[in-house]
Short mmCIF file of C-alpha atoms in Angstrom, two decimals:
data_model
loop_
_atom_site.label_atom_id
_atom_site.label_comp_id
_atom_site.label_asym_id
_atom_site.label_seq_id
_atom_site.Cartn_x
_atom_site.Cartn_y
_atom_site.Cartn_z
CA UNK A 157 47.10 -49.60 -180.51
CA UNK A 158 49.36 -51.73 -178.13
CA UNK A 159 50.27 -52.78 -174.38
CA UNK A 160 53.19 -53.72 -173.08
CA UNK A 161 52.86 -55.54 -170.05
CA UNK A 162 56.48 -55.96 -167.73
CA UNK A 163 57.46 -57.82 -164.92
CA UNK A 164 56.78 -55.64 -161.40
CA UNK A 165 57.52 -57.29 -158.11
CA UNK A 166 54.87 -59.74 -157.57
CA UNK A 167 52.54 -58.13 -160.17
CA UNK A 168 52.91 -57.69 -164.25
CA UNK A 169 52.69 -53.66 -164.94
CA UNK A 170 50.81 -52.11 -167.88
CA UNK A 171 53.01 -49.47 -169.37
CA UNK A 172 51.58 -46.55 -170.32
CA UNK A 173 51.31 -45.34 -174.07
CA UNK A 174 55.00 -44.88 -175.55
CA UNK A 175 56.63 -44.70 -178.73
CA UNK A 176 56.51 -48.49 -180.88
CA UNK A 177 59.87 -47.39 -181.69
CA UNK A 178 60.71 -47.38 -177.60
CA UNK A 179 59.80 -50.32 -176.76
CA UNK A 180 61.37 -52.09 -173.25
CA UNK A 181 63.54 -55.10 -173.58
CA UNK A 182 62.22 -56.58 -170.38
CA UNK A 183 58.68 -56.85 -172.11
CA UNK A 184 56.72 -60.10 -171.38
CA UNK A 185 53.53 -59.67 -173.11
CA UNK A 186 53.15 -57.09 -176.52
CA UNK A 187 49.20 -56.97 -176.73
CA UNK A 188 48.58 -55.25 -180.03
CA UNK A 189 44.75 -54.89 -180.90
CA UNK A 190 43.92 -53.26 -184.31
CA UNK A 191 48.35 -52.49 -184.78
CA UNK A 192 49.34 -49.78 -187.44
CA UNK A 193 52.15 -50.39 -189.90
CA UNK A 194 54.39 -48.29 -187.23
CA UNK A 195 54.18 -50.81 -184.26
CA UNK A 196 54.10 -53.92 -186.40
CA UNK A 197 57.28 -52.83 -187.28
CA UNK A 198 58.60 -52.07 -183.80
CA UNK A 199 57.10 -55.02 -182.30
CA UNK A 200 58.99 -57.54 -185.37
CA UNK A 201 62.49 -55.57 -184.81
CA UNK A 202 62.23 -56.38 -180.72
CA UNK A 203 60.77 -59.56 -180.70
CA UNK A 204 62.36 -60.81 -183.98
CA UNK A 205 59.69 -61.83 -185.69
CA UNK A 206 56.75 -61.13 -188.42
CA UNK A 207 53.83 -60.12 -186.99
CA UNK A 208 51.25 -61.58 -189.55
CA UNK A 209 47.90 -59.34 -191.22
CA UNK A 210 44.53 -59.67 -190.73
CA UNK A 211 44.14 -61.19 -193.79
CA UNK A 212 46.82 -64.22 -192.46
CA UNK A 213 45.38 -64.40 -189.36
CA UNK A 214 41.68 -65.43 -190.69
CA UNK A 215 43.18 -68.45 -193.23
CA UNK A 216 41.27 -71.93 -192.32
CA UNK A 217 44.20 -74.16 -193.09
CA UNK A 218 45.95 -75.67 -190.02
CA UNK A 219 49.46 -75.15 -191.56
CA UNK A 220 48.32 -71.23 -191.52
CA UNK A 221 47.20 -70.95 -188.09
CA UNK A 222 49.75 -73.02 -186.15
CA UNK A 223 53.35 -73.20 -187.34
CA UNK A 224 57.01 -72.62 -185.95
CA UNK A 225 58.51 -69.65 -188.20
CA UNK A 226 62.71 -68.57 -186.99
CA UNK A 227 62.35 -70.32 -183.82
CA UNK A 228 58.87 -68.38 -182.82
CA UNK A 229 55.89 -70.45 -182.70
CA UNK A 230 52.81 -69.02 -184.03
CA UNK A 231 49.32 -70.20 -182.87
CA UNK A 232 45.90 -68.38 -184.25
CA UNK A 233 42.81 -69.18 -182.49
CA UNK A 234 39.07 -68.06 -182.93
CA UNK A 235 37.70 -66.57 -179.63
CA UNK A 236 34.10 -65.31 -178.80
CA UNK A 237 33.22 -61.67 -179.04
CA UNK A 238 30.17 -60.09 -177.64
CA UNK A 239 28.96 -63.52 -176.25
CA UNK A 240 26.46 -61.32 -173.91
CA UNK A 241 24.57 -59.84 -176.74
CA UNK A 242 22.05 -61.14 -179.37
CA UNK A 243 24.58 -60.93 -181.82
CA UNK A 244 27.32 -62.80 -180.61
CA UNK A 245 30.16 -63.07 -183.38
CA UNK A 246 33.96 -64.83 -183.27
CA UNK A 247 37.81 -63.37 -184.04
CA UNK A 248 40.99 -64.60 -184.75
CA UNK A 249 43.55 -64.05 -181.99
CA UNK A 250 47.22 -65.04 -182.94
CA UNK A 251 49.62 -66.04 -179.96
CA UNK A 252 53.45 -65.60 -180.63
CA UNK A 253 55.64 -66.95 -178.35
CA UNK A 254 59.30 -65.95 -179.23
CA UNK A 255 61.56 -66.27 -176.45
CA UNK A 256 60.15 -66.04 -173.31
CA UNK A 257 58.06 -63.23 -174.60
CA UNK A 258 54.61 -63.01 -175.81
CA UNK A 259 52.86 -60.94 -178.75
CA UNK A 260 49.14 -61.36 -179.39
CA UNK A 261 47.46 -59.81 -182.27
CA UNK A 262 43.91 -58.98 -182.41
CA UNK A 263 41.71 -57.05 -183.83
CA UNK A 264 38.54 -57.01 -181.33
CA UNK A 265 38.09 -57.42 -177.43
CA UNK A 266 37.41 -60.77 -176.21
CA UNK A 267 36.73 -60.54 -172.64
CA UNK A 268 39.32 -62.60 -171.21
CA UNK A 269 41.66 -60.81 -172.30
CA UNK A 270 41.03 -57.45 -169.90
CA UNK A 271 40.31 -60.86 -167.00
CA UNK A 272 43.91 -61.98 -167.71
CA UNK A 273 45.12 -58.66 -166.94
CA UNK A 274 43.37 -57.84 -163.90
CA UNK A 275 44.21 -60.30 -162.79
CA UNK A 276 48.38 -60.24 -163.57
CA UNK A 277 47.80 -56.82 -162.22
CA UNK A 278 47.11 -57.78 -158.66
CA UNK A 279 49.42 -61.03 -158.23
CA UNK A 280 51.80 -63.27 -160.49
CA UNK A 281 54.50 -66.01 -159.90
CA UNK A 282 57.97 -64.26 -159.94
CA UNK A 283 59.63 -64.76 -162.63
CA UNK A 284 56.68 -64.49 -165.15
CA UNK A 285 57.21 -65.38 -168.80
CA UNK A 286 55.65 -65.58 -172.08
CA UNK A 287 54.57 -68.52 -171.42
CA UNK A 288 52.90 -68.15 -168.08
CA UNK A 289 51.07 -65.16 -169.81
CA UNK A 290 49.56 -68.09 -172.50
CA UNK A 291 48.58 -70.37 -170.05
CA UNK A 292 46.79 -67.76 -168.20
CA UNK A 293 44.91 -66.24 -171.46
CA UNK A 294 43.79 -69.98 -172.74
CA UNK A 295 43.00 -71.22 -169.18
CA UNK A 296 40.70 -68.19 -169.38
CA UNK A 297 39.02 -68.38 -172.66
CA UNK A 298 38.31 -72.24 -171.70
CA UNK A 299 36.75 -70.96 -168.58
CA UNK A 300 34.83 -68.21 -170.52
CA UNK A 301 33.73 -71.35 -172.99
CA UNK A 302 32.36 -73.26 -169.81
CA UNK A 303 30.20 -70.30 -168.47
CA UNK A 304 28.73 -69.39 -171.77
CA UNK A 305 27.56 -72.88 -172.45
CA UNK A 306 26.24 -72.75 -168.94
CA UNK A 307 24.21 -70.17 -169.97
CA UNK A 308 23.31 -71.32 -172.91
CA UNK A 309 22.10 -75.03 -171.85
CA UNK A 310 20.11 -73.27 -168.89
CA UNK A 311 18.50 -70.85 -171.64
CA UNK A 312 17.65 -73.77 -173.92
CA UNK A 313 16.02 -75.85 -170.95
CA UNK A 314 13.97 -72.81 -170.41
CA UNK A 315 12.65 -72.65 -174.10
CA UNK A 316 12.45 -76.43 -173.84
CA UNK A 317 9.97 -75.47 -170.84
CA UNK A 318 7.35 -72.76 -173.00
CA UNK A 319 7.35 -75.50 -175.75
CA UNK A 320 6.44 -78.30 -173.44
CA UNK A 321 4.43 -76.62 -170.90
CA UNK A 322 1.21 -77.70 -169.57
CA UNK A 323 -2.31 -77.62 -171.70
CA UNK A 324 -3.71 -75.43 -168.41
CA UNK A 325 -0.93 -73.14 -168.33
CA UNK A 326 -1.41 -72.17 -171.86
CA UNK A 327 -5.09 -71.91 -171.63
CA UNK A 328 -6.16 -68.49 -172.93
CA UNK A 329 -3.07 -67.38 -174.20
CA UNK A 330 -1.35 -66.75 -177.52
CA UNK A 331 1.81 -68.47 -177.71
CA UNK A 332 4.63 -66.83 -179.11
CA UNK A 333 5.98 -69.24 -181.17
CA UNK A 334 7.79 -66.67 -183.60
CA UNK A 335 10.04 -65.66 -180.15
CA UNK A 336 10.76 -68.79 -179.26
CA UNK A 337 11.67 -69.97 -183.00
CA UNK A 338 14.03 -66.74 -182.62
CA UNK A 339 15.64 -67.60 -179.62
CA UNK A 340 16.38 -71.03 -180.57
CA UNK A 341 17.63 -69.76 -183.72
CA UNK A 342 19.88 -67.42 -181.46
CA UNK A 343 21.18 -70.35 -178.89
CA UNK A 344 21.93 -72.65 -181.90
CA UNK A 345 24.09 -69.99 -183.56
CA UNK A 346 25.84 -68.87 -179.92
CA UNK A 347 27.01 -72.52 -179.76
CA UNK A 348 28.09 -73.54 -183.13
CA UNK A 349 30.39 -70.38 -182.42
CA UNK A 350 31.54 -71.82 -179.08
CA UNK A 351 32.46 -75.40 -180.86
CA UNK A 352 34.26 -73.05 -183.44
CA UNK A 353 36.23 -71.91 -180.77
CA UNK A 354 36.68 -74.56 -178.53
CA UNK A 355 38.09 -76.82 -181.76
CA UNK A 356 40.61 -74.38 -182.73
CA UNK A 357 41.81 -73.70 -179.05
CA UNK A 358 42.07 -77.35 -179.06
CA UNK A 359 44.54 -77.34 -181.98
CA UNK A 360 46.36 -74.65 -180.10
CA UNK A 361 46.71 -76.78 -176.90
CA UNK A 362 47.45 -79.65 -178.84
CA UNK A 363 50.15 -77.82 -180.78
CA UNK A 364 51.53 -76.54 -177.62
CA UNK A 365 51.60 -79.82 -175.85
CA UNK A 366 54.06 -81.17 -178.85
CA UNK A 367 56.47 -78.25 -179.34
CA UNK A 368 56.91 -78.05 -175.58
CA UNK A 369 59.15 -81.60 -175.80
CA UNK A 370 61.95 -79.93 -177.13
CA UNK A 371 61.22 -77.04 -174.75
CA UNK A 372 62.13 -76.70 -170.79
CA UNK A 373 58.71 -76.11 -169.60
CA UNK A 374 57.92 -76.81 -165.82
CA UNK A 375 56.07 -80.01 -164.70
CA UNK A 376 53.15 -78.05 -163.49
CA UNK A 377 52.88 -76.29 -166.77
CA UNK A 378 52.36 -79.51 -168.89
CA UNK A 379 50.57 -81.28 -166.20
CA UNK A 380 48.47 -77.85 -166.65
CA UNK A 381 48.26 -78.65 -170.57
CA UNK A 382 47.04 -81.73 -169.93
CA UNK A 383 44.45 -80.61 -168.07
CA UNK A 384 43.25 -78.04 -170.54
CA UNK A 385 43.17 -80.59 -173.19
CA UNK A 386 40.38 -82.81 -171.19
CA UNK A 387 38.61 -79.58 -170.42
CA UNK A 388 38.46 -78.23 -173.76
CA UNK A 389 37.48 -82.09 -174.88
CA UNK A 390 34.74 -82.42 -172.58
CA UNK A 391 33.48 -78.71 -173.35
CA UNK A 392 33.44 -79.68 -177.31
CA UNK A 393 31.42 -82.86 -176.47
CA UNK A 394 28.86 -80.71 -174.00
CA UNK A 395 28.65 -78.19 -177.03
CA UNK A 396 27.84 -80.94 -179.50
CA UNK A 397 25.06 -82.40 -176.88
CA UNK A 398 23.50 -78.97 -177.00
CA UNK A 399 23.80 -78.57 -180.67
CA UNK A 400 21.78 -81.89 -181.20
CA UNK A 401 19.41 -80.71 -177.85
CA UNK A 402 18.84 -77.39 -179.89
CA UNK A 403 18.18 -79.33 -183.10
CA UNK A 404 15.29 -81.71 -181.14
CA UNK A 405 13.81 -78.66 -178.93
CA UNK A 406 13.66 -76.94 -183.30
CA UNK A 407 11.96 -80.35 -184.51
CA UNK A 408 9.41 -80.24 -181.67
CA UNK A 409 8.47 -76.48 -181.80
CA UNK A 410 7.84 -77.01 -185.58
CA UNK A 411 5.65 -80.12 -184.35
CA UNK A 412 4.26 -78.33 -182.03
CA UNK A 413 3.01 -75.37 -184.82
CA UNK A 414 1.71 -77.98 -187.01
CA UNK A 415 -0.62 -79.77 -184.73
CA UNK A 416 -1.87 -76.29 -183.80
CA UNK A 417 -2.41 -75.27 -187.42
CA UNK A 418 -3.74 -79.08 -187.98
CA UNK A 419 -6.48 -77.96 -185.08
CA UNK A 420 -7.60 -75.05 -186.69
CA UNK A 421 -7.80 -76.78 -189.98
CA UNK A 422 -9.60 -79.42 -188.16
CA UNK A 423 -11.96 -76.50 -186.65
CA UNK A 424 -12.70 -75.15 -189.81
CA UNK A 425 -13.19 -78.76 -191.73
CA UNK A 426 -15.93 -79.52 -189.05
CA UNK A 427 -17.98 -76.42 -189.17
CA UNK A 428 -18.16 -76.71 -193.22
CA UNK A 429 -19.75 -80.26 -192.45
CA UNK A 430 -21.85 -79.21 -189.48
CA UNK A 431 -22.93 -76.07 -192.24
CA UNK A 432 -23.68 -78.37 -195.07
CA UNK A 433 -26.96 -80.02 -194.19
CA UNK A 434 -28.73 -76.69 -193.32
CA UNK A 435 -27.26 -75.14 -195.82
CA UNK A 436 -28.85 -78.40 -198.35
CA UNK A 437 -32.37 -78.00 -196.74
CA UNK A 438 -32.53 -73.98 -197.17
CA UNK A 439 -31.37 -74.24 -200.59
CA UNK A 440 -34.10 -77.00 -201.54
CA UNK A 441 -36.52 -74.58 -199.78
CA UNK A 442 -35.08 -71.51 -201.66
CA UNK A 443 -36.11 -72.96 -205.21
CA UNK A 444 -39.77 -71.17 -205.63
CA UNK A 445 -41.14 -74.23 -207.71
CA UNK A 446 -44.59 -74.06 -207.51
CA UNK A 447 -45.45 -77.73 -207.62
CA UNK A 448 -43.89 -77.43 -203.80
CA UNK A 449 -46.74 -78.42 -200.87
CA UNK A 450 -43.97 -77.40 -198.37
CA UNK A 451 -44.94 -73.69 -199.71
CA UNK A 452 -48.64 -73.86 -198.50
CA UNK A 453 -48.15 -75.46 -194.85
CA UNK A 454 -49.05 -73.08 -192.29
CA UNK A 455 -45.93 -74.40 -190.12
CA UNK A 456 -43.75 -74.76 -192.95
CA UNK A 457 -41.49 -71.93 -192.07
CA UNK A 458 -40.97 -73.43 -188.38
CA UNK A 459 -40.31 -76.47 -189.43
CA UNK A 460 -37.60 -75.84 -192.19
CA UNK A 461 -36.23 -74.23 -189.29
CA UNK A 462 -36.38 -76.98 -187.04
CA UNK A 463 -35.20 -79.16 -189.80
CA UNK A 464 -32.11 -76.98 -190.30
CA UNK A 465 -31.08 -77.28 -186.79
CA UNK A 466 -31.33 -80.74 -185.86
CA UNK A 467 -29.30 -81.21 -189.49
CA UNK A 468 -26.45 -79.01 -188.31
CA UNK A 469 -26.81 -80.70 -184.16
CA UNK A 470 -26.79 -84.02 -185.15
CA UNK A 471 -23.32 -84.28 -187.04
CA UNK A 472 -21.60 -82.18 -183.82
CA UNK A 473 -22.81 -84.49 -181.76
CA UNK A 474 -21.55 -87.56 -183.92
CA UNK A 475 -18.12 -85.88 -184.32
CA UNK A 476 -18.28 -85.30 -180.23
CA UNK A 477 -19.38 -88.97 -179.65
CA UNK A 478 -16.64 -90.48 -182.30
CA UNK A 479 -13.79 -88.23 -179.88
CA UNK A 480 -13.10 -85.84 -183.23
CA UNK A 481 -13.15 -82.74 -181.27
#
């Protein structure tokens, strides 16, 4: 599947499905998500240039992702996917700039992409290019960065809050500490997949920013480069606070379970000592010898009793006075 996106008054038009093989000349941006063999093809005969696999697309090395190939420059970033779910996941996106035009292959929908679009759909600068059409998609996916780690450094404050809340407030209530282990499991894996991202659209930027001396781009356009390069610096060194935030808010929840299985062990340690002692006296009195005097008191029974109780009051009472319980 592809869209081809052309120049329309003040606005950039989607055109509806055609033939690959019909493709306009006057295309500015080729969107292809999940291409078949067919409009690969069509797209590399307009555009002049090799529209790489999924396979390509998803290499690690730097000289794979960003690279200048017959005067095209090729730039492969990893954007987040289904950032709203609890199974937030990441895909490559490759940017071609050949010309003035723009291709991007993908093969899932990352939301700034349909943004971007809107957005060209209602207003543009005349004269749009390729290269407008960039700037636009990765000043969106660094804005879509921001808000998620928003999100995610308000959700962690508010796990941060059930871990650390007050003795009252937990009174009489079963904590949930299998959730909250979950959810902090969940935040720490939405924002190592944000840093992904936000390091290899840093790469792009920074790629851009050096081709673009040989290039005639506009002064607002590399002042506007600069500018994404600070953001997405700052956003990389907010996501690596939270990743160390989400590390300490894991180290005290797992503190936080111990001491509460430390108090039950505690619990249980204390009634096998307070239980000892009348346990000792009824087992001395639970022999049958019969050279025993105990056996023949009239108040013998009552006062193995009493004896038992004062032996199992007197050690919680020590424990309370010594501040063990």
């Amino acid at each position: 599947m592809f869209s081809v996106f052309v120049p329309f008054g003040a606005s950039l038009k989607k055109l509806p499905a055609m033939d690959p093989s019909a493709l306009p000349d006057n295309a500015v941006w080729i969107d292809l998500v999940k291409p078949t063999m067919e409009e690969d093809r069509a797209v590399e005969r307009l555009a002049g240039i090799a529209v790489p696999t999924r396979e390509d697309m998803q290499e690690i090395e730097i000289s794979s992702r960003l690279y200048i190939e017959n005067g095209a420059r090729y730039m492969t970033a990893t954007l987040m996917c289904q950032s709203d779910t609890d199974a937030p996941k990441t895909t490559a996106v490759t940017f071609i700039l050949a010309g003035h035009r723009l291709v991007t292959v993908r093969y899932d929908e990352p939301k700034p992409f349909a943004l971007v679009e809107h957005k060209l759909a209602r207003s543009c600068m005349p004269g749009i290019s390729g290269e407008m059409v960039l700037m636009e998609l990765l000043d969106a996916v660094i804005d879509r960065c921001a808000d998620i780690l928003e999100r995610a450094g308000a959700e962690v404050d508010q796990v941060s809050h059930d871990i650390f809340e007050p003795e009252s407030a937990r009174h009489g209530q079963a904590k949930r500490y299998s959730q909250i282990l979950i959810a902090i499991g969940r935040k720490g894996d939405l924002v190592s997949k944000i840093r992904e991202s936000l390091v290899s659209i840093g790469r792009v930027v920074t790629f851009l920013s050096a081709v673009v001396e040989g290039v005639k781009w506009s002064k607002d356009m590399r002042e506007q480069l600069k500018t994404m390069q600070r953001d997405v610096g700052s956003l990389t060194d907010h996501a690596s606070y939270l990743s160390n935030k989400i590390t300490f808010t894991l180290d005290a929840m797992l503190g936080v379970v111990n001491l509460e299985q430390n108090n039950i062990i505690k619990l249980f340690s204390v009634m096998a000592v307070v239980l000892m002692p009348p346990t000792l006296i009824a087992s001395i009195y639970g022999m049958n010898f019969k050279a025993m005097p105990e056996l023949e008191w009239a108040h013998g029974y009552p006062m193995a009793l009493f004896m038992m109780l004062m032996a199992a009051v007197l050690p919680y009472f020590l424990f309370k006075w010594k501040k063990w319980l």
